[in-house]
Short mmCIF file of C-alpha atoms in Angstrom, two decimals:
data_model
loop_
_atom_site.label_atom_id
_atom_site.label_comp_id
_atom_site.label_asym_id
_atom_site.label_seq_id
_atom_site.Cartn_x
_atom_site.Cartn_y
_atom_site.Cartn_z
CA MET A 110 2.90 -10.40 28.39
CA ASP A 111 0.74 -8.04 26.29
CA SER A 112 -1.90 -10.23 24.69
CA HIS A 113 -3.73 -7.40 22.95
CA PRO A 114 -3.55 -7.48 19.14
CA PRO A 115 -2.16 -4.40 17.37
CA LEU A 116 -4.65 -1.61 16.75
CA ARG A 117 -6.35 -1.72 13.39
CA SER A 118 -5.04 0.97 11.03
CA PHE A 119 -8.10 0.71 8.81
CA GLY A 120 -11.81 1.33 9.29
CA ARG A 121 -14.77 -0.60 7.94
CA LEU A 122 -14.30 -3.90 6.13
CA LYS A 123 -17.33 -3.60 3.88
CA SER A 124 -19.84 -0.92 2.89
CA ARG A 125 -22.29 -1.31 0.02
CA PRO A 126 -23.29 -4.76 -1.31
CA ILE A 127 -20.70 -6.20 -3.70
CA LYS A 128 -21.92 -6.36 -7.29
CA PRO A 129 -22.75 -9.87 -8.55
CA ARG A 130 -19.93 -10.00 -11.08
CA GLN A 131 -17.38 -8.91 -8.51
CA ALA A 132 -18.82 -11.31 -5.93
CA ALA A 133 -18.30 -14.12 -8.43
CA LEU A 134 -14.66 -13.07 -8.83
CA MET A 135 -14.23 -13.22 -5.05
CA ASP A 136 -15.17 -16.90 -5.32
CA SER A 137 -13.35 -17.80 -8.53
CA LEU A 138 -10.37 -15.48 -9.08
CA LEU A 139 -9.35 -14.49 -5.55
CA PRO A 140 -8.27 -18.04 -4.55
CA GLN A 141 -6.01 -18.08 -7.61
CA VAL A 142 -4.27 -14.78 -6.90
CA ARG A 143 -4.35 -14.73 -3.10
CA ALA A 144 -0.94 -14.38 -1.47
CA PRO A 145 0.18 -17.46 0.48
CA LEU A 146 -1.10 -17.82 4.03
CA ASP A 147 2.18 -19.36 5.24
CA ASN A 148 5.73 -18.01 5.20
CA PHE A 149 6.90 -17.49 1.63
CA ASP A 150 9.47 -15.84 -0.61
CA PRO A 151 7.68 -13.57 -3.11
CA LYS A 152 10.05 -14.54 -5.90
CA THR A 153 8.63 -18.09 -5.84
CA LEU A 154 5.25 -16.70 -6.92
CA LEU A 155 6.65 -15.39 -10.21
CA PRO A 156 10.20 -16.72 -10.66
CA ASP A 157 10.90 -14.63 -13.76
CA ALA A 158 9.94 -11.36 -12.06
CA ARG A 159 12.55 -8.62 -12.37
CA GLU A 160 11.35 -6.89 -9.19
CA VAL A 161 8.80 -7.37 -6.41
CA TRP A 162 6.62 -4.47 -5.28
CA LEU A 163 4.15 -4.18 -2.42
CA GLU A 164 1.19 -1.82 -2.35
CA ILE A 165 -0.32 -1.32 1.09
CA GLY A 166 -3.99 -0.37 1.08
CA PHE A 167 -4.68 -0.44 -2.66
CA GLY A 168 -8.23 0.91 -2.33
CA GLY A 169 -10.13 0.00 -5.49
CA GLY A 170 -7.02 -1.41 -7.15
CA GLU A 171 -6.70 1.21 -9.92
CA HIS A 172 -3.11 2.14 -9.17
CA MET A 173 -2.00 -1.43 -8.54
CA ALA A 174 -3.55 -2.75 -11.75
CA ALA A 175 -2.20 0.11 -13.88
CA GLN A 176 1.31 -0.35 -12.49
CA ALA A 177 1.09 -4.10 -13.09
CA ALA A 178 -0.02 -3.55 -16.69
CA ARG A 179 2.81 -1.05 -17.20
CA SER A 180 5.43 -3.41 -15.72
CA PRO A 181 4.47 -6.98 -16.66
CA ASP A 182 7.89 -8.26 -15.57
CA THR A 183 7.29 -7.03 -12.00
CA LEU A 184 5.35 -8.95 -9.37
CA ILE A 185 3.02 -6.65 -7.45
CA ILE A 186 1.55 -7.83 -4.16
CA GLY A 187 -1.35 -5.73 -2.93
CA ALA A 188 -2.83 -5.71 0.56
CA GLU A 189 -6.31 -4.39 1.29
CA PRO A 190 -8.73 -5.48 4.06
CA PHE A 191 -11.73 -3.58 2.63
CA LEU A 192 -13.75 -6.22 0.80
CA ASN A 193 -15.35 -3.81 -1.66
CA GLY A 194 -11.87 -2.68 -2.66
CA VAL A 195 -10.69 -6.26 -3.11
CA ALA A 196 -13.70 -7.01 -5.30
CA SER A 197 -12.99 -3.92 -7.41
CA ALA A 198 -9.32 -4.85 -7.78
CA LEU A 199 -10.25 -8.33 -8.96
CA ARG A 200 -12.33 -6.78 -11.72
CA HIS A 201 -9.32 -4.73 -12.85
CA VAL A 202 -7.09 -7.82 -12.76
CA GLU A 203 -9.52 -9.85 -14.82
CA GLU A 204 -10.26 -7.14 -17.38
CA ALA A 205 -6.56 -6.46 -18.00
CA GLY A 206 -5.63 -10.15 -17.97
CA LEU A 207 -2.94 -9.49 -15.37
CA ARG A 208 -0.75 -12.41 -14.34
CA ASN A 209 1.67 -10.49 -12.13
CA VAL A 210 -0.66 -9.48 -9.27
CA ARG A 211 -1.18 -11.23 -5.96
CA ILE A 212 -3.65 -10.05 -3.32
CA HIS A 213 -3.73 -10.22 0.45
CA ASP A 214 -7.28 -9.50 1.59
CA ASN A 215 -6.46 -8.72 5.20
CA ASP A 216 -4.18 -6.67 7.47
CA VAL A 217 -0.85 -6.06 5.73
CA ARG A 218 1.06 -6.61 8.95
CA ASP A 219 0.16 -10.29 8.81
CA LEU A 220 1.50 -10.47 5.27
CA MET A 221 4.74 -8.65 6.01
CA ALA A 222 5.51 -10.95 8.91
CA ARG A 223 5.46 -13.93 6.53
CA MET A 224 8.05 -12.57 4.08
CA PRO A 225 11.86 -12.80 4.33
CA ASP A 226 14.36 -10.00 4.74
CA ALA A 227 15.28 -7.85 1.73
CA CYS A 228 12.69 -9.39 -0.58
CA LEU A 229 11.06 -6.19 -1.87
CA ASP A 230 12.28 -3.60 -4.35
CA ARG A 231 9.50 -1.09 -3.83
CA VAL A 232 6.61 -0.26 -1.51
CA PHE A 233 3.66 2.07 -2.09
CA VAL A 234 1.57 3.56 0.72
CA LEU A 235 -0.83 5.87 -1.09
CA PHE A 236 -3.42 7.94 0.72
CA PRO A 237 -3.85 5.70 3.77
CA ASP A 238 -6.56 6.39 6.33
CA PRO A 239 -5.30 9.62 7.97
CA TRP A 240 -6.99 9.18 11.35
CA PRO A 241 -6.83 13.00 11.65
CA LYS A 242 -8.11 13.35 15.21
CA ALA A 243 -5.22 13.44 17.65
CA ARG A 244 -6.73 10.75 19.86
CA HIS A 245 -6.81 8.42 16.85
CA ASN A 246 -3.25 9.07 15.60
CA LYS A 247 -2.12 5.84 17.24
CA ARG A 248 -4.15 3.99 14.59
CA ARG A 249 -2.16 5.41 11.71
CA LEU A 250 -0.35 2.83 9.62
CA ILE A 251 2.89 4.75 9.80
CA GLN A 252 4.35 3.90 13.19
CA ALA A 253 7.87 3.02 14.30
CA GLU A 254 7.04 -0.70 14.16
CA THR A 255 5.75 -0.51 10.60
CA ILE A 256 8.75 1.50 9.43
CA ALA A 257 11.12 -1.05 10.96
CA GLU A 258 9.30 -3.86 9.20
CA LEU A 259 9.41 -2.06 5.86
CA ALA A 260 13.13 -1.45 6.36
CA ARG A 261 13.57 -5.17 6.98
CA LEU A 262 11.69 -6.13 3.84
CA LEU A 263 13.18 -3.61 1.42
CA LYS A 264 16.48 -4.29 -0.30
CA PRO A 265 19.24 -1.71 0.08
CA GLY A 266 18.36 1.02 -2.39
CA GLY A 267 14.72 -0.07 -2.38
CA ARG A 268 12.12 2.67 -2.55
CA LEU A 269 9.20 3.60 -0.34
CA ARG A 270 6.58 6.02 -1.67
CA PHE A 271 4.13 7.61 0.74
CA ALA A 272 1.39 9.95 -0.44
CA THR A 273 -1.25 11.85 1.51
CA ASP A 274 -3.46 14.91 1.23
CA TRP A 275 -3.37 15.57 4.97
CA ALA A 276 -0.60 18.00 5.93
CA ASP A 277 -0.22 16.64 9.46
CA TYR A 278 0.16 13.07 8.19
CA ALA A 279 2.89 14.16 5.77
CA ASP A 280 4.81 15.79 8.64
CA TRP A 281 4.15 12.78 10.88
CA THR A 282 5.50 10.37 8.27
CA LEU A 283 8.56 12.40 7.36
CA GLU A 284 9.57 12.68 11.01
CA ARG A 285 9.08 8.99 11.79
CA VAL A 286 10.56 7.48 8.64
CA LEU A 287 13.76 9.52 8.98
CA ALA A 288 14.05 9.04 12.75
CA GLY A 289 15.33 5.48 12.53
CA GLY A 290 18.14 6.26 10.10
CA GLN A 291 17.19 3.39 7.79
CA PHE A 292 15.76 5.60 5.05
CA ALA A 293 17.02 8.65 3.17
CA TRP A 294 14.83 11.35 1.66
CA PRO A 295 16.60 12.71 -1.42
CA ALA A 296 14.19 15.61 -2.06
CA GLU A 297 15.95 18.89 -2.82
CA ARG A 298 13.16 21.34 -3.68
CA ALA A 299 9.44 21.76 -3.06
CA ASP A 300 8.45 20.33 -6.44
CA ASP A 301 10.03 17.03 -5.35
CA TRP A 302 7.09 16.48 -3.00
CA ARG A 303 4.44 18.75 -4.49
CA VAL A 304 4.52 17.46 -8.08
CA PRO A 305 3.36 13.88 -8.67
CA PRO A 306 6.30 11.63 -9.62
CA ALA A 307 6.59 10.81 -13.30
CA ASP A 308 5.47 7.22 -12.77
CA HIS A 309 2.56 8.06 -10.47
CA ILE A 310 -0.94 6.98 -11.49
CA THR A 311 -3.74 9.21 -10.24
CA THR A 312 -6.85 7.41 -8.98
CA ARG A 313 -10.44 8.53 -8.59
CA TYR A 314 -9.98 8.54 -4.82
CA GLU A 315 -7.04 10.94 -5.06
CA GLU A 316 -9.04 13.24 -7.34
CA LYS A 317 -11.72 13.65 -4.66
CA ARG A 318 -9.27 15.74 -2.58
CA LEU A 319 -10.76 14.68 0.74
CA GLY A 320 -7.85 15.98 2.82
CA ASP A 321 -6.80 19.45 3.93
CA CYS A 322 -3.96 20.05 1.46
CA ALA A 323 -2.81 19.28 -2.06
CA PRO A 324 -1.33 15.78 -2.40
CA VAL A 325 2.15 15.36 -0.96
CA PHE A 326 4.48 12.68 -2.34
CA LEU A 327 7.35 11.50 -0.18
CA ASP A 328 9.81 9.16 -1.90
CA PHE A 329 12.27 7.49 0.48
CA VAL A 330 15.25 5.25 -0.30
CA ARG A 331 16.33 2.34 1.89
CA ALA A 332 19.83 3.05 3.11
#
């Protein structure tokens, strides 16, 4: 039996010291909005929610918080292991008075394993760590196992949005997501992946353009 844990798809867990106000929110607000640590159905967290969305690797929480503010009748669960990002997201949640956000401050794979089939309407994977060196590609979040798990969690017709500014990662993702036959890619022309979708929210991280190409947006539909 292989006893090795799965490779981490993310890098450091903390960088600069967390600001005092945000550190206080880690103690006070995070326990209130943290996703359950046992098996759970997301709908029980906000029974009146029209839809349930998952954002994987929410960075500083700008996109997650803005989407939550825009769609108050949607429950958004965000996963992010980087503590500085979690602290930043908590500040956004508090400042906007959001009641429809839950946070998993660890590896998203642990969270996904605790949720039932067909419980999500939408998933965002926006600008994940590209691991651009070939020898590190195995650490990329998008792998066959992850795609299978997302297919399990998404309802038929549910949507998966992947965005990256690394050309190789866009090709990598398109090939692997379509390989299993569980997702369709309805794009018809270049603007469908080159132009940000109408409901996209640009973050400061995206504006830095740290990759090797303009942002690519791949919107998939669960078959």
